[in-house]
Tab-separated table of C-alpha atoms in Angstrom:
chain	number	residue	atom	x	y	z
A	211	UNK	CA	50.551	91.774	74.954
A	212	UNK	CA	54.610	92.482	74.711
A	213	UNK	CA	55.491	95.846	74.621
A	214	UNK	CA	57.987	97.709	71.884
A	215	UNK	CA	59.612	100.806	71.182
A	216	UNK	CA	60.542	102.204	67.851
A	217	UNK	CA	64.675	102.139	67.340
A	218	UNK	CA	66.161	103.373	64.091
A	219	UNK	CA	61.832	103.246	62.407
A	220	UNK	CA	62.187	99.128	64.013
A	221	UNK	CA	59.732	97.768	66.508
A	222	UNK	CA	61.300	96.427	69.312
A	223	UNK	CA	59.556	94.011	71.609
A	224	UNK	CA	60.340	93.845	75.052
A	225	UNK	CA	60.177	90.178	76.489
A	226	UNK	CA	57.537	88.984	77.433
A	227	UNK	CA	55.560	89.432	80.808
A	228	UNK	CA	58.021	92.837	81.199
A	229	UNK	CA	55.897	96.084	80.525
A	230	UNK	CA	57.826	98.411	78.383
A	231	UNK	CA	57.467	101.957	80.081
A	232	UNK	CA	60.104	103.568	77.647
A	233	UNK	CA	58.218	103.532	74.687
A	234	UNK	CA	58.706	106.412	72.406
A	235	UNK	CA	55.752	108.419	71.240
A	236	UNK	CA	55.457	108.763	67.450
A	237	UNK	CA	55.112	112.458	67.500
A	238	UNK	CA	58.352	113.193	69.806
A	239	UNK	CA	60.670	114.371	67.566
A	240	UNK	CA	57.938	117.056	67.222
A	241	UNK	CA	57.859	118.629	70.235
A	242	UNK	CA	60.922	120.529	70.677
A	243	UNK	CA	64.368	118.909	70.848
A	244	UNK	CA	64.663	115.173	71.398
A	245	UNK	CA	67.564	113.608	72.848
A	246	UNK	CA	68.750	110.069	71.811
A	247	UNK	CA	70.862	109.009	73.809
A	248	UNK	CA	73.397	106.004	73.951
A	249	UNK	CA	72.346	102.706	76.677
A	250	UNK	CA	75.048	103.470	78.946
A	251	UNK	CA	75.306	106.262	81.412
A	252	UNK	CA	77.926	108.996	80.528
A	253	UNK	CA	78.241	108.597	77.038
A	254	UNK	CA	77.393	110.257	73.167
A	255	UNK	CA	74.276	112.658	72.750
A	256	UNK	CA	72.941	113.363	69.323
A	257	UNK	CA	70.214	116.355	69.334
A	258	UNK	CA	67.866	116.248	67.060
A	259	UNK	CA	66.235	120.047	65.731
A	260	UNK	CA	62.884	120.746	64.829
A	261	UNK	CA	64.374	121.011	60.869
A	262	UNK	CA	65.447	117.579	61.613
A	263	UNK	CA	69.242	118.176	61.229
A	264	UNK	CA	71.862	115.959	63.732
A	265	UNK	CA	73.572	118.533	66.119
A	266	UNK	CA	76.348	116.632	67.792
A	267	UNK	CA	76.935	117.343	71.239
A	268	UNK	CA	80.389	117.269	73.207
A	269	UNK	CA	79.999	114.697	76.111
A	270	UNK	CA	82.226	111.818	77.697
A	271	UNK	CA	81.993	108.615	75.429
A	272	UNK	CA	81.059	105.705	77.525
A	273	UNK	CA	82.679	107.144	80.752
A	274	UNK	CA	85.343	108.126	78.587
A	275	UNK	CA	85.981	112.004	77.736
A	276	UNK	CA	86.800	112.475	74.141
A	277	UNK	CA	87.058	114.452	71.069
A	278	UNK	CA	84.571	115.081	68.585
A	279	UNK	CA	85.624	114.326	65.025
A	280	UNK	CA	82.135	115.045	63.176
A	281	UNK	CA	80.412	112.024	63.231
A	282	UNK	CA	83.546	110.183	65.164
A	283	UNK	CA	85.627	110.876	68.114
A	284	UNK	CA	88.756	110.369	69.497
A	285	UNK	CA	89.531	108.292	73.325
A	286	UNK	CA	92.433	108.168	74.631
A	287	UNK	CA	94.789	106.752	71.625
A	288	UNK	CA	91.786	105.855	69.539
A	289	UNK	CA	90.977	107.155	66.637
A	290	UNK	CA	88.002	107.652	64.248
A	291	UNK	CA	86.176	105.457	66.553
A	292	UNK	CA	81.882	105.619	67.085
A	293	UNK	CA	79.818	104.920	69.972
A	294	UNK	CA	77.205	102.048	68.477
A	295	UNK	CA	73.556	102.083	70.257
A	296	UNK	CA	71.584	99.531	70.860
A	297	UNK	CA	68.198	99.239	71.298
A	298	UNK	CA	67.827	96.884	74.128
A	299	UNK	CA	69.636	99.128	76.940
A	300	UNK	CA	71.079	98.703	80.742
A	301	UNK	CA	67.197	98.944	82.344
A	302	UNK	CA	66.029	95.937	79.932
A	303	UNK	CA	68.691	93.778	80.303
A	304	UNK	CA	68.053	94.513	84.494
A	305	UNK	CA	64.685	93.994	84.224
A	306	UNK	CA	65.088	90.697	82.615
A	307	UNK	CA	67.538	89.328	85.352
A	308	UNK	CA	65.796	91.185	88.045
A	309	UNK	CA	68.622	93.045	89.344
A	310	UNK	CA	70.725	95.861	88.943
A	311	UNK	CA	73.998	95.511	87.868
A	312	UNK	CA	77.156	96.595	90.057
A	313	UNK	CA	80.425	96.244	91.218
A	314	UNK	CA	81.720	94.785	94.819
A	315	UNK	CA	85.585	95.752	94.707
A	316	UNK	CA	86.829	93.572	96.882
A	317	UNK	CA	90.481	94.445	98.044
A	318	UNK	CA	93.361	93.999	100.815
A	319	UNK	CA	96.529	92.327	101.718
A	320	UNK	CA	97.220	89.066	100.598
A	321	UNK	CA	95.894	86.370	102.565
A	322	UNK	CA	93.315	88.543	103.924
A	323	UNK	CA	90.057	86.755	102.661
A	324	UNK	CA	89.295	88.526	98.905
A	325	UNK	CA	88.809	85.504	97.160
A	326	UNK	CA	87.162	83.143	99.876
A	327	UNK	CA	84.866	86.473	101.035
A	328	UNK	CA	84.371	86.295	96.736
A	329	UNK	CA	83.505	83.013	96.404
A	330	UNK	CA	81.044	82.914	99.458
A	331	UNK	CA	78.942	85.859	98.321
A	332	UNK	CA	78.552	84.320	94.957
A	333	UNK	CA	77.697	81.437	97.043
A	334	UNK	CA	74.851	83.698	98.302
A	335	UNK	CA	73.769	85.009	95.630
A	336	UNK	CA	73.137	82.679	93.454
A	337	UNK	CA	71.176	81.237	95.725
A	338	UNK	CA	68.583	84.130	95.952
A	339	UNK	CA	68.465	83.559	92.394
A	340	UNK	CA	70.865	86.393	91.563
A	341	UNK	CA	73.781	86.151	88.076
A	342	UNK	CA	76.825	87.659	89.472
A	343	UNK	CA	80.526	87.293	88.466
A	344	UNK	CA	83.566	86.999	90.082
A	345	UNK	CA	86.777	88.895	88.413
A	346	UNK	CA	89.547	86.753	90.366
A	347	UNK	CA	93.046	88.663	90.664
A	348	UNK	CA	94.729	85.529	90.102
A	349	UNK	CA	92.898	84.513	87.461
A	350	UNK	CA	92.889	87.219	84.889
A	351	UNK	CA	96.386	87.033	84.667
A	352	UNK	CA	96.062	83.572	83.679
A	353	UNK	CA	94.522	85.012	80.584
A	354	UNK	CA	93.290	88.807	79.342
A	355	UNK	CA	96.615	90.126	82.040
A	356	UNK	CA	99.562	87.350	81.385
A	357	UNK	CA	101.350	89.923	79.573
A	358	UNK	CA	101.904	92.057	83.120
A	359	UNK	CA	104.362	92.280	85.819
A	360	UNK	CA	103.780	93.325	89.245
A	361	UNK	CA	105.533	96.802	88.902
A	362	UNK	CA	104.010	99.785	90.077
A	363	UNK	CA	102.878	100.222	86.226
A	364	UNK	CA	101.752	97.279	84.884
A	365	UNK	CA	99.884	96.722	88.459
A	366	UNK	CA	97.783	100.091	87.102
A	367	UNK	CA	97.516	98.365	84.377
A	368	UNK	CA	96.327	95.562	85.994
A	369	UNK	CA	93.563	97.408	87.871
A	370	UNK	CA	92.354	99.310	85.161
A	371	UNK	CA	92.121	96.692	82.961
A	372	UNK	CA	89.860	94.983	85.324
A	373	UNK	CA	87.891	98.208	85.917
A	374	UNK	CA	86.746	98.302	82.169
A	375	UNK	CA	86.167	94.411	82.310
A	376	UNK	CA	84.238	95.136	85.448
A	377	UNK	CA	81.787	97.641	84.844
A	378	UNK	CA	81.098	95.770	81.341
A	379	UNK	CA	79.572	93.270	83.651
A	380	UNK	CA	77.935	96.221	85.457
A	381	UNK	CA	76.357	97.259	81.970
A	382	UNK	CA	75.187	94.040	81.293
A	383	UNK	CA	72.729	93.799	84.485
A	384	UNK	CA	75.032	91.581	86.288
A	385	UNK	CA	76.460	91.922	90.010
A	386	UNK	CA	80.879	91.580	89.626
A	387	UNK	CA	82.933	90.426	92.237
A	388	UNK	CA	86.577	91.848	91.780
A	389	UNK	CA	88.706	90.311	94.149
A	390	UNK	CA	92.223	91.956	93.969
A	391	UNK	CA	94.940	93.309	96.051
A	392	UNK	CA	94.965	96.844	94.304
A	393	UNK	CA	96.892	98.571	96.656
A	394	UNK	CA	97.295	101.960	95.597
A	395	UNK	CA	94.080	104.002	96.284
A	396	UNK	CA	94.518	106.281	93.192
A	397	UNK	CA	93.699	102.941	90.942
A	398	UNK	CA	90.698	101.997	93.116
A	399	UNK	CA	89.406	105.397	92.755
A	400	UNK	CA	89.793	105.471	88.902
A	401	UNK	CA	87.833	102.813	88.478
A	402	UNK	CA	84.703	103.946	90.749
A	403	UNK	CA	84.661	106.880	88.071
A	404	UNK	CA	83.688	104.353	85.675
A	405	UNK	CA	80.327	103.850	86.905
A	406	UNK	CA	77.732	105.664	88.079
A	407	UNK	CA	77.401	106.800	91.119
A	408	UNK	CA	76.656	103.898	94.183
A	409	UNK	CA	77.408	101.048	91.969
A	410	UNK	CA	80.909	101.019	92.707
A	411	UNK	CA	81.017	99.215	96.497
A	412	UNK	CA	84.672	99.212	98.114
A	413	UNK	CA	84.839	96.090	100.364
A	414	UNK	CA	87.820	96.480	102.113
A	415	UNK	CA	89.582	93.304	103.943
A	416	UNK	CA	90.243	95.261	107.131
A	417	UNK	CA	92.870	92.534	108.078
A	418	UNK	CA	96.481	93.222	109.924
A	419	UNK	CA	99.290	92.375	108.409
A	420	UNK	CA	100.892	90.178	111.195
A	421	UNK	CA	97.556	87.871	110.971
A	422	UNK	CA	98.034	87.531	107.050
A	423	UNK	CA	101.127	86.910	106.855
A	424	UNK	CA	100.516	84.294	109.845
A	425	UNK	CA	97.535	82.898	107.468
A	426	UNK	CA	100.479	82.627	104.651
A	427	UNK	CA	98.219	80.422	102.247
A	428	UNK	CA	100.537	81.058	98.783
A	429	UNK	CA	103.825	80.742	101.200
A	430	UNK	CA	104.609	84.407	99.317
A	431	UNK	CA	105.119	86.372	102.579
A	432	UNK	CA	107.719	83.389	102.896
A	433	UNK	CA	109.346	84.038	99.664
A	434	UNK	CA	109.201	88.012	100.170
A	435	UNK	CA	110.931	87.931	103.672
A	436	UNK	CA	113.552	85.735	102.086
A	437	UNK	CA	113.795	88.182	99.708
A	438	UNK	CA	113.189	85.869	96.494
A	439	UNK	CA	110.064	88.527	95.781
A	440	UNK	CA	110.398	92.135	95.448
A	441	UNK	CA	107.797	94.608	95.167
A	442	UNK	CA	105.883	92.537	97.654
A	443	UNK	CA	102.370	94.767	99.154
A	444	UNK	CA	103.383	95.122	102.686
A	445	UNK	CA	106.527	94.138	102.791
A	446	UNK	CA	108.569	96.537	100.219
A	447	UNK	CA	105.734	97.751	98.610
A	448	UNK	CA	102.888	99.505	100.138
A	449	UNK	CA	98.951	99.351	100.333
A	450	UNK	CA	97.042	102.081	100.678
A	451	UNK	CA	93.547	101.218	102.736
A	452	UNK	CA	90.322	103.153	101.284
A	453	UNK	CA	89.663	106.109	103.796
A	454	UNK	CA	86.031	105.914	102.899
A	455	UNK	CA	84.807	102.388	101.736
A	456	UNK	CA	81.395	101.519	101.301
A	457	UNK	CA	81.875	98.441	104.113
A	458	UNK	CA	84.433	96.829	105.864
A	459	UNK	CA	85.164	93.782	107.010
A	460	UNK	CA	87.379	91.539	109.144
A	461	UNK	CA	88.233	93.386	112.152
A	462	UNK	CA	87.121	92.437	114.899
A	463	UNK	CA	82.835	92.773	116.052
A	464	UNK	CA	82.259	92.436	112.145
A	465	UNK	CA	81.538	88.606	111.751
A	466	UNK	CA	84.204	86.762	111.393
A	467	UNK	CA	83.217	83.487	109.025
A	468	UNK	CA	83.023	84.183	105.330
A	469	UNK	CA	79.527	83.283	105.305
A	470	UNK	CA	78.957	86.155	108.533
A	471	UNK	CA	81.082	88.326	106.088
A	472	UNK	CA	79.318	88.013	102.657
A	473	UNK	CA	75.566	88.492	104.534
A	474	UNK	CA	76.822	90.957	105.435
A	475	UNK	CA	77.766	92.309	101.724
A	476	UNK	CA	73.805	90.600	100.876
A	477	UNK	CA	72.207	92.866	104.137
A	478	UNK	CA	74.305	96.059	101.343
A	479	UNK	CA	72.989	95.478	98.355
A	480	UNK	CA	69.724	94.880	99.370
A	481	UNK	CA	69.141	98.191	101.357
A	482	UNK	CA	70.924	99.779	98.490
A	483	UNK	CA	67.970	97.969	95.892
A	484	UNK	CA	70.406	95.953	94.243
A	485	UNK	CA	69.158	92.617	94.515
A	486	UNK	CA	65.672	93.574	92.514
A	487	UNK	CA	65.115	95.847	89.060
Protein backbone atom coordinates (compact mmCIF):
# COMPACT_ATOMS: atom_id res chain seq x y z
CA UNK A 1 0.00 0.00 0.00
CA UNK A 2 1.42 3.43 -0.90
CA UNK A 3 2.33 5.77 1.92
CA UNK A 4 0.94 9.29 2.03
CA UNK A 5 1.74 12.59 3.69
CA UNK A 6 -0.36 15.69 4.25
CA UNK A 7 0.38 18.93 2.41
CA UNK A 8 -2.01 21.91 2.55
CA UNK A 9 -4.84 19.53 3.39
CA UNK A 10 -4.06 17.17 0.52
CA UNK A 11 -2.97 13.57 0.81
CA UNK A 12 0.21 13.08 -1.25
CA UNK A 13 0.97 9.45 -2.12
CA UNK A 14 4.54 8.19 -2.24
CA UNK A 15 5.74 6.37 -5.39
CA UNK A 16 4.74 2.71 -5.49
CA UNK A 17 7.14 0.52 -3.58
CA UNK A 18 8.63 3.38 -1.57
CA UNK A 19 7.56 3.61 2.04
CA UNK A 20 6.97 7.06 3.46
CA UNK A 21 8.68 7.47 6.80
CA UNK A 22 7.87 11.19 6.94
CA UNK A 23 4.07 10.94 7.22
CA UNK A 24 2.65 13.67 9.45
CA UNK A 25 0.28 12.77 12.23
CA UNK A 26 -3.08 14.49 11.98
CA UNK A 27 -2.73 15.52 15.63
CA UNK A 28 0.86 16.80 15.40
CA UNK A 29 -0.21 20.45 15.51
CA UNK A 30 -1.66 20.00 18.99
CA UNK A 31 1.68 19.19 20.57
CA UNK A 32 3.89 22.22 21.28
CA UNK A 33 5.23 24.02 18.22
CA UNK A 34 5.10 22.57 14.73
CA UNK A 35 7.77 23.76 12.31
CA UNK A 36 6.87 23.40 8.63
CA UNK A 37 10.13 23.64 6.69
CA UNK A 38 10.49 23.95 2.97
CA UNK A 39 12.20 21.24 1.04
CA UNK A 40 15.75 22.58 0.72
CA UNK A 41 18.23 22.73 3.60
CA UNK A 42 18.74 26.16 5.07
CA UNK A 43 15.37 27.51 3.90
CA UNK A 44 12.55 29.49 5.46
CA UNK A 45 10.87 28.18 8.58
CA UNK A 46 7.36 28.93 9.78
CA UNK A 47 6.36 28.17 13.38
CA UNK A 48 2.80 27.39 14.40
CA UNK A 49 1.82 28.32 17.94
CA UNK A 50 -0.67 26.36 19.99
CA UNK A 51 -3.50 28.66 18.90
CA UNK A 52 -2.68 28.09 15.24
CA UNK A 53 -1.19 31.51 14.47
CA UNK A 54 1.82 31.63 12.15
CA UNK A 55 5.07 33.06 13.52
CA UNK A 56 7.63 33.90 10.78
CA UNK A 57 11.27 33.26 11.65
CA UNK A 58 14.26 35.06 10.09
CA UNK A 59 16.34 32.31 8.50
CA UNK A 60 18.23 31.80 5.29
CA UNK A 61 16.14 31.26 2.16
CA UNK A 62 17.39 28.35 0.07
CA UNK A 63 20.94 28.92 1.29
CA UNK A 64 20.77 32.74 1.11
CA UNK A 65 20.14 34.97 4.11
CA UNK A 66 17.21 37.28 3.45
CA UNK A 67 15.35 40.02 5.29
CA UNK A 68 11.80 39.16 6.32
CA UNK A 69 9.07 41.58 5.16
CA UNK A 70 5.93 40.01 6.59
CA UNK A 71 5.18 37.02 4.35
CA UNK A 72 7.76 38.22 1.78
CA UNK A 73 11.55 38.42 1.76
CA UNK A 74 14.40 40.37 0.24
CA UNK A 75 17.38 38.38 -1.08
CA UNK A 76 20.17 40.39 -2.68
CA UNK A 77 18.52 42.81 -5.12
CA UNK A 78 15.32 40.76 -5.31
CA UNK A 79 12.47 42.21 -3.25
CA UNK A 80 8.98 41.01 -2.34
CA UNK A 81 9.71 37.37 -3.05
CA UNK A 82 8.51 34.23 -1.32
CA UNK A 83 9.92 30.73 -1.27
CA UNK A 84 7.24 28.16 -2.19
CA UNK A 85 7.48 24.74 -0.68
CA UNK A 86 6.49 21.52 -2.43
CA UNK A 87 5.20 18.22 -1.01
CA UNK A 88 7.79 16.24 -2.97
CA UNK A 89 11.09 16.93 -1.23
CA UNK A 90 14.74 16.17 -1.88
CA UNK A 91 14.61 13.00 0.19
CA UNK A 92 11.68 11.76 -1.93
CA UNK A 93 13.56 12.40 -5.17
CA UNK A 94 16.63 10.65 -3.80
CA UNK A 95 14.60 7.57 -2.86
CA UNK A 96 13.10 7.53 -6.35
CA UNK A 97 16.59 7.63 -7.95
CA UNK A 98 18.27 5.47 -5.29
CA UNK A 99 21.15 7.94 -4.95
CA UNK A 100 21.99 11.16 -3.13
CA UNK A 101 22.34 14.48 -4.92
CA UNK A 102 25.73 16.16 -4.72
CA UNK A 103 28.16 18.32 -6.70
CA UNK A 104 31.49 17.04 -7.99
CA UNK A 105 33.47 20.21 -8.69
CA UNK A 106 36.43 19.48 -11.00
CA UNK A 107 39.00 22.31 -11.07
CA UNK A 108 42.41 22.74 -12.67
CA UNK A 109 44.37 24.46 -15.40
CA UNK A 110 43.31 24.42 -19.03
CA UNK A 111 44.52 21.12 -20.48
CA UNK A 112 44.65 19.33 -17.12
CA UNK A 113 41.96 16.84 -18.17
CA UNK A 114 38.88 18.21 -16.40
CA UNK A 115 36.40 17.58 -19.22
CA UNK A 116 37.94 14.20 -19.99
CA UNK A 117 37.57 13.14 -16.37
CA UNK A 118 34.00 14.49 -16.24
CA UNK A 119 32.97 12.41 -19.25
CA UNK A 120 34.70 9.27 -17.93
CA UNK A 121 33.04 9.74 -14.54
CA UNK A 122 29.67 10.31 -16.19
CA UNK A 123 30.10 7.07 -18.13
CA UNK A 124 31.08 5.05 -15.04
CA UNK A 125 28.10 6.34 -13.06
CA UNK A 126 25.76 5.72 -16.00
CA UNK A 127 26.97 2.11 -16.11
CA UNK A 128 26.04 1.83 -12.43
CA UNK A 129 22.55 3.11 -13.16
CA UNK A 130 23.15 6.50 -11.55
CA UNK A 131 21.78 9.75 -12.94
CA UNK A 132 24.25 12.58 -13.34
CA UNK A 133 24.76 15.67 -15.47
CA UNK A 134 27.87 17.60 -16.56
CA UNK A 135 28.13 21.38 -16.39
CA UNK A 136 31.15 21.98 -18.61
CA UNK A 137 32.88 25.36 -18.49
CA UNK A 138 32.87 25.86 -22.26
CA UNK A 139 29.38 24.46 -22.72
CA UNK A 140 27.69 26.82 -20.26
CA UNK A 141 29.29 29.77 -22.07
CA UNK A 142 27.38 28.73 -25.20
CA UNK A 143 24.10 29.64 -23.52
CA UNK A 144 23.61 30.47 -19.85
CA UNK A 145 26.83 32.48 -19.56
CA UNK A 146 27.31 33.69 -23.12
CA UNK A 147 27.04 37.29 -21.92
CA UNK A 148 30.17 36.96 -19.75
CA UNK A 149 33.77 37.71 -20.69
CA UNK A 150 36.94 36.37 -19.10
CA UNK A 151 37.58 39.45 -16.97
CA UNK A 152 37.97 38.73 -13.26
CA UNK A 153 34.51 40.01 -12.33
CA UNK A 154 32.85 38.04 -15.13
CA UNK A 155 34.74 34.89 -14.23
CA UNK A 156 33.43 35.26 -10.68
CA UNK A 157 29.88 35.64 -11.98
CA UNK A 158 30.38 32.65 -14.28
CA UNK A 159 31.29 30.47 -11.30
CA UNK A 160 28.47 31.87 -9.17
CA UNK A 161 25.86 31.00 -11.81
CA UNK A 162 27.23 27.50 -12.32
CA UNK A 163 27.30 26.98 -8.55
CA UNK A 164 23.63 27.95 -8.27
CA UNK A 165 22.62 25.65 -11.15
CA UNK A 166 24.70 22.81 -9.69
CA UNK A 167 22.91 23.28 -6.36
CA UNK A 168 19.55 22.86 -8.12
CA UNK A 169 20.73 19.63 -9.75
CA UNK A 170 21.87 18.33 -6.37
CA UNK A 171 18.51 19.24 -4.81
CA UNK A 172 16.85 17.27 -7.62
CA UNK A 173 18.78 14.23 -6.38
CA UNK A 174 21.16 14.26 -9.35
CA UNK A 175 24.94 13.89 -9.15
CA UNK A 176 26.16 17.08 -10.83
CA UNK A 177 29.67 17.19 -12.29
CA UNK A 178 30.86 20.79 -12.70
CA UNK A 179 34.01 20.96 -14.81
CA UNK A 180 35.58 24.42 -14.90
CA UNK A 181 38.99 26.02 -14.46
CA UNK A 182 37.47 28.11 -11.62
CA UNK A 183 40.86 29.64 -10.79
CA UNK A 184 40.03 31.53 -7.60
CA UNK A 185 39.59 29.85 -4.21
CA UNK A 186 37.06 32.40 -2.97
CA UNK A 187 34.70 31.59 -5.84
CA UNK A 188 34.97 27.83 -5.35
CA UNK A 189 34.52 28.22 -1.59
CA UNK A 190 31.42 30.36 -2.18
CA UNK A 191 29.91 27.51 -4.22
CA UNK A 192 30.75 25.07 -1.44
CA UNK A 193 28.77 27.14 1.07
CA UNK A 194 25.63 26.82 -1.09
CA UNK A 195 25.37 23.11 -0.30
CA UNK A 196 24.93 21.07 2.87
CA UNK A 197 28.18 19.91 4.42
CA UNK A 198 29.68 17.02 2.48
CA UNK A 199 27.61 17.54 -0.68
CA UNK A 200 30.33 19.58 -2.41
CA UNK A 201 33.21 17.34 -3.52
CA UNK A 202 36.17 19.33 -4.84
CA UNK A 203 38.35 17.37 -7.27
CA UNK A 204 41.67 19.00 -8.11
CA UNK A 205 43.33 18.05 -11.38
CA UNK A 206 46.85 18.42 -10.05
CA UNK A 207 48.69 18.71 -13.36
CA UNK A 208 51.62 21.10 -13.77
CA UNK A 209 51.58 24.10 -16.08
CA UNK A 210 54.42 22.55 -18.08
CA UNK A 211 52.41 19.41 -18.78
CA UNK A 212 49.23 21.34 -19.59
CA UNK A 213 51.07 23.68 -21.92
CA UNK A 214 52.74 20.75 -23.68
CA UNK A 215 49.31 19.21 -24.26
CA UNK A 216 47.63 22.49 -25.30
CA UNK A 217 44.62 20.68 -26.86
CA UNK A 218 42.90 23.91 -27.94
CA UNK A 219 46.02 25.85 -28.88
CA UNK A 220 45.23 28.45 -26.23
CA UNK A 221 48.60 28.43 -24.52
CA UNK A 222 50.30 29.19 -27.82
CA UNK A 223 47.95 32.13 -28.38
CA UNK A 224 48.49 33.38 -24.82
CA UNK A 225 52.28 33.20 -25.15
CA UNK A 226 51.98 35.19 -28.37
CA UNK A 227 49.99 37.86 -26.57
CA UNK A 228 46.82 37.17 -28.55
CA UNK A 229 44.87 36.12 -25.44
CA UNK A 230 45.03 38.33 -22.35
CA UNK A 231 44.29 37.19 -18.80
CA UNK A 232 44.88 33.51 -19.56
CA UNK A 233 45.05 31.35 -16.45
CA UNK A 234 48.56 30.13 -15.72
CA UNK A 235 50.22 32.64 -18.08
CA UNK A 236 49.21 36.17 -17.07
CA UNK A 237 46.43 35.36 -14.61
CA UNK A 238 46.89 33.22 -11.48
CA UNK A 239 45.45 29.81 -10.65
CA UNK A 240 44.94 29.22 -6.93
CA UNK A 241 45.09 25.48 -6.20
CA UNK A 242 42.75 24.07 -3.55
CA UNK A 243 44.08 23.88 -0.01
CA UNK A 244 41.69 21.23 1.32
CA UNK A 245 40.11 19.44 -1.63
CA UNK A 246 38.41 16.08 -1.14
CA UNK A 247 40.25 14.42 -4.06
CA UNK A 248 43.50 15.26 -5.87
CA UNK A 249 44.18 13.56 -9.20
CA UNK A 250 46.68 13.68 -12.02
CA UNK A 251 49.88 13.64 -10.02
CA UNK A 252 52.21 10.64 -10.17
CA UNK A 253 50.95 7.58 -8.32
CA UNK A 254 47.20 8.28 -8.46
CA UNK A 255 46.47 6.61 -11.81
CA UNK A 256 46.97 8.47 -15.04
CA UNK A 257 44.17 7.22 -17.28
CA UNK A 258 40.75 8.92 -17.21
CA UNK A 259 39.05 5.63 -16.30
CA UNK A 260 41.38 5.08 -13.34
CA UNK A 261 40.77 8.59 -12.10
CA UNK A 262 37.02 8.23 -12.57
CA UNK A 263 37.11 5.01 -10.56
CA UNK A 264 38.83 6.91 -7.73
CA UNK A 265 35.96 9.40 -7.63
CA UNK A 266 33.34 6.63 -7.82
CA UNK A 267 35.02 4.85 -4.90
CA UNK A 268 34.83 8.07 -2.88
CA UNK A 269 31.11 8.47 -3.65
CA UNK A 270 30.44 4.87 -2.70
CA UNK A 271 32.36 5.25 0.57
CA UNK A 272 30.40 8.40 1.45
CA UNK A 273 27.07 6.76 0.62
CA UNK A 274 26.07 8.90 -2.37
CA UNK A 275 25.35 5.98 -4.65
CA UNK A 276 22.38 4.79 -2.61
CA UNK A 277 19.40 6.60 -1.12
